[in-house]
Coordinates of C-alpha atoms in Angstrom, one line a residue:
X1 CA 15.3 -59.1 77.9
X2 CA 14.8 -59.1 74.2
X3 CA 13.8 -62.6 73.2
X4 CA 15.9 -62.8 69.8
X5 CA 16.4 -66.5 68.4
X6 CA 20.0 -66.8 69.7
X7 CA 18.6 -65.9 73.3
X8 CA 15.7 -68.6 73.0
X9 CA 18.8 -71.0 72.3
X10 CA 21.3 -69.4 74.9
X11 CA 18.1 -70.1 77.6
X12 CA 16.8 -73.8 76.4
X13 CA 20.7 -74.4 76.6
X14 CA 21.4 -72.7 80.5
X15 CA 18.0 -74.5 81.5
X16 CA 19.7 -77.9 80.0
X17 CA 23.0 -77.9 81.6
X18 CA 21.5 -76.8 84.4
X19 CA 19.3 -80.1 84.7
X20 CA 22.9 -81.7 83.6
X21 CA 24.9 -80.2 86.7
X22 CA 21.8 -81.1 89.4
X23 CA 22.4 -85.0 88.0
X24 CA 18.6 -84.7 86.6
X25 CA 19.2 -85.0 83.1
X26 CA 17.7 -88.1 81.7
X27 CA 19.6 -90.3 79.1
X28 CA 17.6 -93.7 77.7
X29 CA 19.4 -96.9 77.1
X30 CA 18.6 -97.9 73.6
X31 CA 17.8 -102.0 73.7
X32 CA 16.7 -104.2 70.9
X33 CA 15.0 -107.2 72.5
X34 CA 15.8 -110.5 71.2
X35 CA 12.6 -112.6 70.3
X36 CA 12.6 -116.2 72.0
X37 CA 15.2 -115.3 74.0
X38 CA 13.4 -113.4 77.1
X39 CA 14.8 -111.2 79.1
X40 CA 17.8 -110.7 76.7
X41 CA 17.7 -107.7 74.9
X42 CA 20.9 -105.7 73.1
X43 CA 22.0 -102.8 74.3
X44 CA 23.3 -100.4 71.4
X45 CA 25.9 -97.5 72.3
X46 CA 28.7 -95.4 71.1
X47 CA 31.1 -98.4 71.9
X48 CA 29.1 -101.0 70.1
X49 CA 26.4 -103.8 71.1
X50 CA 26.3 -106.0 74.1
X51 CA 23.5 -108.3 75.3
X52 CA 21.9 -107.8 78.5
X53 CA 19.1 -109.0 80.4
X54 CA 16.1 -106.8 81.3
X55 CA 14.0 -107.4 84.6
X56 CA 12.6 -103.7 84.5
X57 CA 10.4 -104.3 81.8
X58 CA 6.5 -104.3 82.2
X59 CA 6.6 -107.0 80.0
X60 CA 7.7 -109.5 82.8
X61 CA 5.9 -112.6 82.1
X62 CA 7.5 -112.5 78.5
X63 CA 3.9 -112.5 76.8
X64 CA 4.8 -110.4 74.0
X65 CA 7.0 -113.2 72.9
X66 CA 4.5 -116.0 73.3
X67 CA 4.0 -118.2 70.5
X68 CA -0.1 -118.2 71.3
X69 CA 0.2 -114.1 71.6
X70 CA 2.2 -113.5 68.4
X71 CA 0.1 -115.7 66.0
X72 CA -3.1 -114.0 67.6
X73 CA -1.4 -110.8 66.6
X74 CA -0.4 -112.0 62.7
X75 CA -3.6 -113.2 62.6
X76 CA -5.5 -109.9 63.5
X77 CA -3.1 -108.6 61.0
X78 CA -4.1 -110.6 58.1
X79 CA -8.0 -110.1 59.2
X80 CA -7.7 -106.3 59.9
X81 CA -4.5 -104.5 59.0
X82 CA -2.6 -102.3 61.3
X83 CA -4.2 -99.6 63.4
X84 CA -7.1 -98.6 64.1
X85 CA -7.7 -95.6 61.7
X86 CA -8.1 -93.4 64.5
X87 CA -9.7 -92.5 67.9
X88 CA -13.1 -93.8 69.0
X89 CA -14.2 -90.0 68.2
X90 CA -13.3 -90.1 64.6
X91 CA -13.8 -94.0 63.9
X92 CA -15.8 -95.3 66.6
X93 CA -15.1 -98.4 68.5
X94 CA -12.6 -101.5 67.0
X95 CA -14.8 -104.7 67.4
X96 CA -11.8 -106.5 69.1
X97 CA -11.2 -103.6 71.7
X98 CA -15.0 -104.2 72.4
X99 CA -14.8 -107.8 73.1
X100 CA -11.8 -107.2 75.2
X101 CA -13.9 -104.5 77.2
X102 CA -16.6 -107.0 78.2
X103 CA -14.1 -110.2 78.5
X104 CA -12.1 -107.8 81.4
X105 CA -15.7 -106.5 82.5
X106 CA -16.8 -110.0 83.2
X107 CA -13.1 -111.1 84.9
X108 CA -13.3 -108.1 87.4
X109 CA -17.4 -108.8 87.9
X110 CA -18.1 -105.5 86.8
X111 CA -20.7 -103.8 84.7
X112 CA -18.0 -102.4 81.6
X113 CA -14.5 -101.6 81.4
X114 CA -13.1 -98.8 78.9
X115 CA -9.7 -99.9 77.4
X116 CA -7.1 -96.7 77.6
X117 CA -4.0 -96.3 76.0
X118 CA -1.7 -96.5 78.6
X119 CA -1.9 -97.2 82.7
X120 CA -0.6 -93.4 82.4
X121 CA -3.5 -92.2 80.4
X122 CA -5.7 -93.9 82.7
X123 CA -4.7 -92.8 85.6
X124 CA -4.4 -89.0 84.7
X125 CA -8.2 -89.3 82.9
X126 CA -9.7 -91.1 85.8
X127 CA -8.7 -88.8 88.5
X128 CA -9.5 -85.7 86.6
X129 CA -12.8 -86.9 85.7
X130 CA -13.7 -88.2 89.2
X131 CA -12.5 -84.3 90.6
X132 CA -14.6 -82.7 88.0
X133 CA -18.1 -84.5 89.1
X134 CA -17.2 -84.0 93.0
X135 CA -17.8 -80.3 93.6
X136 CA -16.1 -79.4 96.6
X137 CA -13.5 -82.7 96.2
X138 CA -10.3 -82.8 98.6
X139 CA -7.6 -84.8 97.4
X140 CA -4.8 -86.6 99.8
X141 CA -2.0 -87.1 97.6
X142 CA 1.2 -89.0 99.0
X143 CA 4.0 -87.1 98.3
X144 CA 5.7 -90.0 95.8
X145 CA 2.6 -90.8 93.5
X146 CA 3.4 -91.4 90.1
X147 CA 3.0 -88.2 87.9
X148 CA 0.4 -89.3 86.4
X149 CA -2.1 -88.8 89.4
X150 CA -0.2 -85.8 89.9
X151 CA -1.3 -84.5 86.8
X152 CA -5.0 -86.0 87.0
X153 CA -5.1 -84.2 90.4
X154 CA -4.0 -80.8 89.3
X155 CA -6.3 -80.9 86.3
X156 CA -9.2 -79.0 87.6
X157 CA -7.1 -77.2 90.7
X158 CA -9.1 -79.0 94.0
X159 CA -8.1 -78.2 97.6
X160 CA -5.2 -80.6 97.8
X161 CA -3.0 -81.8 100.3
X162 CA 0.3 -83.9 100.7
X163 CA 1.1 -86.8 103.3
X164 CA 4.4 -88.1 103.5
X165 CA 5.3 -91.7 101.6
X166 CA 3.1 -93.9 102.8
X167 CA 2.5 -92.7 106.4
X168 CA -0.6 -93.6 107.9
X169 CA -0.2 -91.4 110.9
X170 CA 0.3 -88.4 108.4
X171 CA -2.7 -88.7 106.5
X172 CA -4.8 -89.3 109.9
X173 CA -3.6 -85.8 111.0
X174 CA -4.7 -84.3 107.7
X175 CA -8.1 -86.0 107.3
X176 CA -8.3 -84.7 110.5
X177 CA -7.1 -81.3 110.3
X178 CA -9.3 -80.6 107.1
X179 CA -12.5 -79.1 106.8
X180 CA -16.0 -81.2 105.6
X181 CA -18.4 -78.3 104.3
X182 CA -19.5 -80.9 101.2
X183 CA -22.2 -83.3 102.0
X184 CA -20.9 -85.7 99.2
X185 CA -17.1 -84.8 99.6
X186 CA -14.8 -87.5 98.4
X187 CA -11.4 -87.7 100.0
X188 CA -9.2 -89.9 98.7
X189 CA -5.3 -90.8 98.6
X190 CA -3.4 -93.7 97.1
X191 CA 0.5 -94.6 96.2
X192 CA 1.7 -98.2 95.6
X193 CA 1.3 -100.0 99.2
X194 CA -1.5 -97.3 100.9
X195 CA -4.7 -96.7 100.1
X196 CA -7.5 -94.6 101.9
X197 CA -10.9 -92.8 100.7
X198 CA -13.4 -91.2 102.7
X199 CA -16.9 -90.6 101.8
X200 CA -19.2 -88.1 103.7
X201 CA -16.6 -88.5 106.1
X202 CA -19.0 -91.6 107.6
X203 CA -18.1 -94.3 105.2
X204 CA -14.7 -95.6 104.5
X205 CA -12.4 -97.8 103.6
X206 CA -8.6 -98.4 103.8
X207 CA -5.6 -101.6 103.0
X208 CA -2.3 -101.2 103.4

C-alpha cells in the first residue's frame, strides 16, 4: 500500500470509526466548576449549560475551594509568580516543593518523599525504576490495574504474568507455578483491594 496523505487520512479515519462502532470511543464532558458552591459544576454542550453536581472528582473533600487553600495559593502567587520555570533538571528544586517533601516525609515516618506530577506519573516511574534495579524481577499484575502500572511494568519487558481481578486463589497458583532462579527476585502484584509481594520467595507480606 502506497502511504499517500489521503491514505494516512482514509486509515486514522477507518481506525476512528472503528473505535466508534466497538462503543470505545471516548467523548469528555466539558464542566466549569462553580467556586463556593462544591460539587456544582456546569456542564457546557451543543444544547446549552446546565448545572450538575460532580461526586467523581479527585477533588472530593472540596479543598481546592477552601478559603485557607486559595489565599495560600494567592499568596505564593504574590511571593513567587506562577510556575516553576521548569523541571528539577533544568531549574533545580522549588523551595516550597522541598518543604512539602519533608513535611509528607515526616507524616508517613519516612526518611524523604519525592513529589511527582501526577499519581499517574508516579506510578508508571516507580514501577519501572523498581524492575530496572531487580535483575531477574517477575511481576504479578492483576488483570484490571490501572494503565499506569501497566505501563511501568512493560517499561523494561520483565517475565510477567496476569491473575484474574483480585483473586487470591489465582495469584497462589501462579506464585506457585513460576520459577525462582534469582536470589533477590522480587515478586510483586497490586490492584485497588489486593496486595501481595514476595521476596526471596521466604519473606512476605499480603492485605486484602
Amino acid at each position: 500500500m502506497s502511504w499517500s496523505p489521503a491514505n494516512y487520512q482514509k486509515h486514522f479515519a477507518d481506525n476512528i470509526d472503528a473505535l466508534k462502532k466497538d462503543g470505545r470511543y471516548r467523548t469528555f464532558a466539558v464542566l466549569e466548576r462553580v467556586c463556593s458552591e462544591f460539587p456544582t459544576a456546569l456542564m457546557h454542550g451543543p444544547k446549552g449549560s446546565k448545572r450538575v453536581t460532580v461526586w467523581c472528582s479527585n477533588d472530593y473533600l472540596g479543598m481546592g475551594q477552601n478559603p485557607i487553600v486559595l489565599q495560600a495559593m494567592q499568596d505564593a502567587l504574590t511571593t513567587w509568580g506562577a510556575g516553576s520555570g521548569g523541571t528539577r533538571n533544568i531549574s533545580g528544586n522549588t523551595l516550597i516543593h522541598t518543604q512539602l517533601e519533608k513535611e509528607i516525609a515526616a507524616w508517613h515516618q519516612k526518611e524523604a518523599a519525592l513529589l511527582f506530577s501526577s499519581g499517574y506519573v508516579s506510578n508508571e516511574t516507580g514501577l519501572a525504576t523498581l524492575i530496572k534495579l531487580l535483575p531477574g524481577c517477575i511481576v504479578f499484575s492483576d488483570a484490571k490495574n490501572h494503565a499506569s502500572m501497566i505501563a511501568g511494568i512493560s517499561k523494561h519487558h520483565p517475565e510477567k504474568h496476569v491473575f484474574a481481578h483480585n483473586n487470591l486463589s489465582d495469584l497462589e497458583q501462579k506464585l506457585a507455578a513460576a520459577h525462582s532462579d534469582a536470589r533477590d527476585e522480587l515478586r510483586c502484584a497490586e490492584a485497588r483491594r489486593v496486595r501481595k509481594c514476595l521476596f526471596d520467595g521466604r519473606h512476605h507480606c499480603s492485605s486484602a
